[in-house]
PDB file of C-alpha atoms in Angstrom:
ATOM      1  CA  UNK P   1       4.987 -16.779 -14.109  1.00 87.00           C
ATOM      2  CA  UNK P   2       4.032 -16.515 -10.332  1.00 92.00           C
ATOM      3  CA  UNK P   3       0.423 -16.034  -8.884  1.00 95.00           C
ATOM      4  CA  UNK P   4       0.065 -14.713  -5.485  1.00 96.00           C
ATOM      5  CA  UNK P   5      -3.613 -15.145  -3.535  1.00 95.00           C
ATOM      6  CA  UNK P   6      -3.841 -13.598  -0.195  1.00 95.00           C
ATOM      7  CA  UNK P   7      -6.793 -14.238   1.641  1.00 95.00           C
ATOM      8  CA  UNK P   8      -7.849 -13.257   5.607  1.00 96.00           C
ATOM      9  CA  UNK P   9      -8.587  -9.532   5.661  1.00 94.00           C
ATOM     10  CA  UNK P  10     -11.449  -7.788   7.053  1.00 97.00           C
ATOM     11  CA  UNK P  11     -12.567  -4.934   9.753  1.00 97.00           C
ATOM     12  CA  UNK P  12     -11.735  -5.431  12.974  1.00 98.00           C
ATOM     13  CA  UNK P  13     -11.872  -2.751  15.970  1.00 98.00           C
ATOM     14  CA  UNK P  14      -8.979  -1.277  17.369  1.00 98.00           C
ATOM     15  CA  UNK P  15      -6.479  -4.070  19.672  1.00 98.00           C
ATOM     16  CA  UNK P  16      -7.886  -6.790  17.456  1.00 98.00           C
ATOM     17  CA  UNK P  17      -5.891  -9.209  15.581  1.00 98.00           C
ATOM     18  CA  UNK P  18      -6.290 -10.909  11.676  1.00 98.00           C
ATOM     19  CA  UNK P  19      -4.294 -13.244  10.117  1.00 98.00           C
ATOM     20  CA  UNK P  20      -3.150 -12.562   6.556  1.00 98.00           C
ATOM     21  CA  UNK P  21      -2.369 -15.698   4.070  1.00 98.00           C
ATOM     22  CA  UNK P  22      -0.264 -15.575   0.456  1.00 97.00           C
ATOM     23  CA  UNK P  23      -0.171 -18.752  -1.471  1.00 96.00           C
ATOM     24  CA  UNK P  24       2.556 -19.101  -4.241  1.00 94.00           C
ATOM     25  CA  UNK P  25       1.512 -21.214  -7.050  1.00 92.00           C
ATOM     26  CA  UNK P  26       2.921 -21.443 -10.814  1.00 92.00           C
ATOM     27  CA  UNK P  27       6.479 -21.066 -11.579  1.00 88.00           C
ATOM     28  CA  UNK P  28       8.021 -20.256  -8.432  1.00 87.00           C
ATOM     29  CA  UNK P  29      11.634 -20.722  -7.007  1.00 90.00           C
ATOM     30  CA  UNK P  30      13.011 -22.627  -4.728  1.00 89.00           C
ATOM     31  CA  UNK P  31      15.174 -19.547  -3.114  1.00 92.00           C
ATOM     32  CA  UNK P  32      12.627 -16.611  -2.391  1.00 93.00           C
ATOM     33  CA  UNK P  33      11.724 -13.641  -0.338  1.00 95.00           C
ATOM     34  CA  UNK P  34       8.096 -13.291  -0.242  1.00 96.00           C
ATOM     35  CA  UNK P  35       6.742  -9.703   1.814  1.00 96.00           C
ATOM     36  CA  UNK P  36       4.276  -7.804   3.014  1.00 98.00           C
ATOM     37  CA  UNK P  37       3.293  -4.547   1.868  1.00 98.00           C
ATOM     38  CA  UNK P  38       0.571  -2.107   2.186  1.00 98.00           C
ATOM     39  CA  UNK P  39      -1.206   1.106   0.660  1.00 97.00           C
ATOM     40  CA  UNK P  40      -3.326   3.549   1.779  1.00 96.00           C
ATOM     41  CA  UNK P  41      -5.247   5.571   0.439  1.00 92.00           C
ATOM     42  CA  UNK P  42      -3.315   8.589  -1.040  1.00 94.00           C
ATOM     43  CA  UNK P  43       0.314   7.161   0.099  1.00 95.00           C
ATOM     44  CA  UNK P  44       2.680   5.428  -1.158  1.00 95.00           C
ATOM     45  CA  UNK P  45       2.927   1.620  -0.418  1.00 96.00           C
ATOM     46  CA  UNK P  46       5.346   0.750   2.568  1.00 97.00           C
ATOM     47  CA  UNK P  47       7.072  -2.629   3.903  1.00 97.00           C
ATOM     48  CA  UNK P  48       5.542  -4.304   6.383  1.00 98.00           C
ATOM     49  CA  UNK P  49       7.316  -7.366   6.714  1.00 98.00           C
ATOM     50  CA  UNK P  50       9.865  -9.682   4.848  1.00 97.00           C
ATOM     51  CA  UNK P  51      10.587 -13.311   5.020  1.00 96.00           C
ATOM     52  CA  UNK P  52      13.107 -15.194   2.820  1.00 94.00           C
ATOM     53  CA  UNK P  53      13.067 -19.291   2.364  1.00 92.00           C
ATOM     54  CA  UNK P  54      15.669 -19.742   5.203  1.00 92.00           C
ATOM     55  CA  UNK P  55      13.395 -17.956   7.664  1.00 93.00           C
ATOM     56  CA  UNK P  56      15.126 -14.443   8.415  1.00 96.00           C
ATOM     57  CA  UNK P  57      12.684 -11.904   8.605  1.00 97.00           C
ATOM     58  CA  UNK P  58      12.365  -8.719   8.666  1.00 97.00           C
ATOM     59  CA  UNK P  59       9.908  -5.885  10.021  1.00 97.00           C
ATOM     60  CA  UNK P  60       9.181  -2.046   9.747  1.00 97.00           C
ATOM     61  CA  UNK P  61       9.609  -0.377  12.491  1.00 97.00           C
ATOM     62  CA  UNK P  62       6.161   0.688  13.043  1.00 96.00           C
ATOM     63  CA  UNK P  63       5.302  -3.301  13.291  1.00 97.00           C
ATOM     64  CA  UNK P  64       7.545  -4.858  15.254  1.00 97.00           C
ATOM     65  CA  UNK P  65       5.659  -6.178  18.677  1.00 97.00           C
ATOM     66  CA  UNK P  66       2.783  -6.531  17.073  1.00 98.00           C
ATOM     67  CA  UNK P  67       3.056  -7.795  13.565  1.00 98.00           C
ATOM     68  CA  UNK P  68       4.595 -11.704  13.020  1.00 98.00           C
ATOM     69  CA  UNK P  69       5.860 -12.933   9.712  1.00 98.00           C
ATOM     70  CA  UNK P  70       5.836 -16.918   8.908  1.00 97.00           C
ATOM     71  CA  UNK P  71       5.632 -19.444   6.179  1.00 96.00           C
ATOM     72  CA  UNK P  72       4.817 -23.152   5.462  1.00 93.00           C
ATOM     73  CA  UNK P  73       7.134 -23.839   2.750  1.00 86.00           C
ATOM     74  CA  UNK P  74       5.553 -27.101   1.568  1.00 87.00           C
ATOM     75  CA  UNK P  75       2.247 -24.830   1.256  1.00 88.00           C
ATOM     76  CA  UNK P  76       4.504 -22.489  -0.332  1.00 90.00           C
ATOM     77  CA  UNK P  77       2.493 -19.942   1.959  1.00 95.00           C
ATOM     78  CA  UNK P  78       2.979 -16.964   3.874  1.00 97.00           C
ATOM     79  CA  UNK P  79       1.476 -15.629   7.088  1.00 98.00           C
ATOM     80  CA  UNK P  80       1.128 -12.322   8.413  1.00 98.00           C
ATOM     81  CA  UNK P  81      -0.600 -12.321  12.353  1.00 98.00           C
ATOM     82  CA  UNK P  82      -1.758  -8.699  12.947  1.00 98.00           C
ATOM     83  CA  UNK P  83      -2.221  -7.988  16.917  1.00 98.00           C
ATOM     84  CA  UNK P  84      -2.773  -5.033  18.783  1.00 98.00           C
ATOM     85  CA  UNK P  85      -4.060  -3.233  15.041  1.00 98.00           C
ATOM     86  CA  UNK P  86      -4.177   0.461  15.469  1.00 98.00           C
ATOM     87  CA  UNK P  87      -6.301   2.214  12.880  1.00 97.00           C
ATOM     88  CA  UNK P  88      -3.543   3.467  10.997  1.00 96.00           C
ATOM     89  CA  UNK P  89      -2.342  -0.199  10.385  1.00 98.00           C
ATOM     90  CA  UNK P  90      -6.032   0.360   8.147  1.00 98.00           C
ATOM     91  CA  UNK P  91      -4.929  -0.244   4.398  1.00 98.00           C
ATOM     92  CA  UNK P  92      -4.941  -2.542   1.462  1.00 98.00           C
ATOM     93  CA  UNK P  93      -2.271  -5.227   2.007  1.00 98.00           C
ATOM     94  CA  UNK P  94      -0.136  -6.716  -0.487  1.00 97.00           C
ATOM     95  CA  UNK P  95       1.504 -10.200  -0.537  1.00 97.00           C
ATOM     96  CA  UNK P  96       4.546  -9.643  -3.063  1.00 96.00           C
ATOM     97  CA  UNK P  97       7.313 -12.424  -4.329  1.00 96.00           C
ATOM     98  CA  UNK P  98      10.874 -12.556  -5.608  1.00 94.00           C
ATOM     99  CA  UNK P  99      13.825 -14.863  -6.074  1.00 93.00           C
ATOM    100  CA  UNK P 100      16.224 -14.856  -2.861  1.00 91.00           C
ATOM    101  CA  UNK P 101      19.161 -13.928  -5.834  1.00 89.00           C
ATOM    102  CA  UNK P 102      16.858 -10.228  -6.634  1.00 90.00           C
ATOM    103  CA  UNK P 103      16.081  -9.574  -2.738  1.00 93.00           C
ATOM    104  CA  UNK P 104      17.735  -7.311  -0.135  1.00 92.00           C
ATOM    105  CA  UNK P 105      15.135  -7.903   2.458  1.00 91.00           C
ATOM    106  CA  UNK P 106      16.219  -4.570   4.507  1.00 91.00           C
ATOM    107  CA  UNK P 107      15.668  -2.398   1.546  1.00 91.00           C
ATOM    108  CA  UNK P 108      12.831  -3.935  -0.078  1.00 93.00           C
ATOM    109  CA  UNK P 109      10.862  -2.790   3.618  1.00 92.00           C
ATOM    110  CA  UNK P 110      12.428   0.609   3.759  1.00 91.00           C
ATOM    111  CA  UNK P 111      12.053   0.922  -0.018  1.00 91.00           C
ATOM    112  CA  UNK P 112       9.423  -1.396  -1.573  1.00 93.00           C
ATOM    113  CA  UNK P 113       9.774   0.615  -5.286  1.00 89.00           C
ATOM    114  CA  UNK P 114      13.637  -0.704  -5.071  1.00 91.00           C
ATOM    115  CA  UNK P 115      12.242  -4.263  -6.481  1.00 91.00           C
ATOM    116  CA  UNK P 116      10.340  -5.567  -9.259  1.00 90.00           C
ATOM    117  CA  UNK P 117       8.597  -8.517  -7.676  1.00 94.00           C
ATOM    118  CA  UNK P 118       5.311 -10.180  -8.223  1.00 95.00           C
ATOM    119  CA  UNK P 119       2.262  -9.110  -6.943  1.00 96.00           C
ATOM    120  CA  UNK P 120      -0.964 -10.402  -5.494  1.00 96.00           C
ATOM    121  CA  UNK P 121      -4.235  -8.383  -5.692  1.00 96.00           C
ATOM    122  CA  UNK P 122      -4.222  -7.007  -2.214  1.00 96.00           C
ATOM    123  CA  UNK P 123      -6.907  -8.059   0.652  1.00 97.00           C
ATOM    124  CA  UNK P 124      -8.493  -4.837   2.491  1.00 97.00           C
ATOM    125  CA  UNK P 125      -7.626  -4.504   6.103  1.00 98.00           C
ATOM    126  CA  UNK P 126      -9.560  -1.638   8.408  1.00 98.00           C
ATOM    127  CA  UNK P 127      -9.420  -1.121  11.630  1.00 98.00           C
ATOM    128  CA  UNK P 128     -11.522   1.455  13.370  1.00 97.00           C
TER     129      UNK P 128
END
């Protein structure tokens, strides 16, 4: 079993920036994709941004500029630096986590339903 903690949201105002963490811990594999996803209020959750253990990333369109993906593996943690937030980037934001065997990193951002990964709690993001 894998637990997922993500830490770092908050309000900011419009052009500001936060920086999202997700720490692994438990049973976790050495090949992995670990996102990040987010919900709004009466929508459905969407990709934000995918990183695997070798580093390739990828990024929703409505991201990329502004959004960065990373990771300390040894921390087995991953970043996500907001910049330039718009108040539509306002949701609840989800760190999830899968083996690199289960992932297609392309389709788990256009489609996050299309895996069954594990799941942090979320960490509030608004931007106003």
């Amino acid at each position: 079993h894998v637990q997922l903690v993500e830490s770092g949201g908050g309000s900011v105002q419009a052009g500001g920036s936060l920086r999202l963490s997700c720490a692994a811990s438990g049973y976790t594999y050495s090949s992995y994709c670990m996102g990040w996803f987010r919900q709004a209020p009466g929508k459905e959750r969407e990709g934000v941004a995918v990183i695997d253990s070798d580093g390739s990333t990828i990024y929703a369109d409505s991201v990329k500029g502004r959004f960065t993906i990373s990771q300390d593996n040894a921390k087995k943690t991953v970043y996500l630096q907001m910049n330039s937030l718009k108040p539509e980037d306002t949701a609840k934001y989800y760190c999830g986590y899968t083996s690199l065997a289960l992932c297609a990193a392309q389709t788990w951002v256009q489609a996050p339903s299309s895996h069954r990964p594990y799941w942090g709690q979320g960490t509030q993001v608004t931007v106003s």
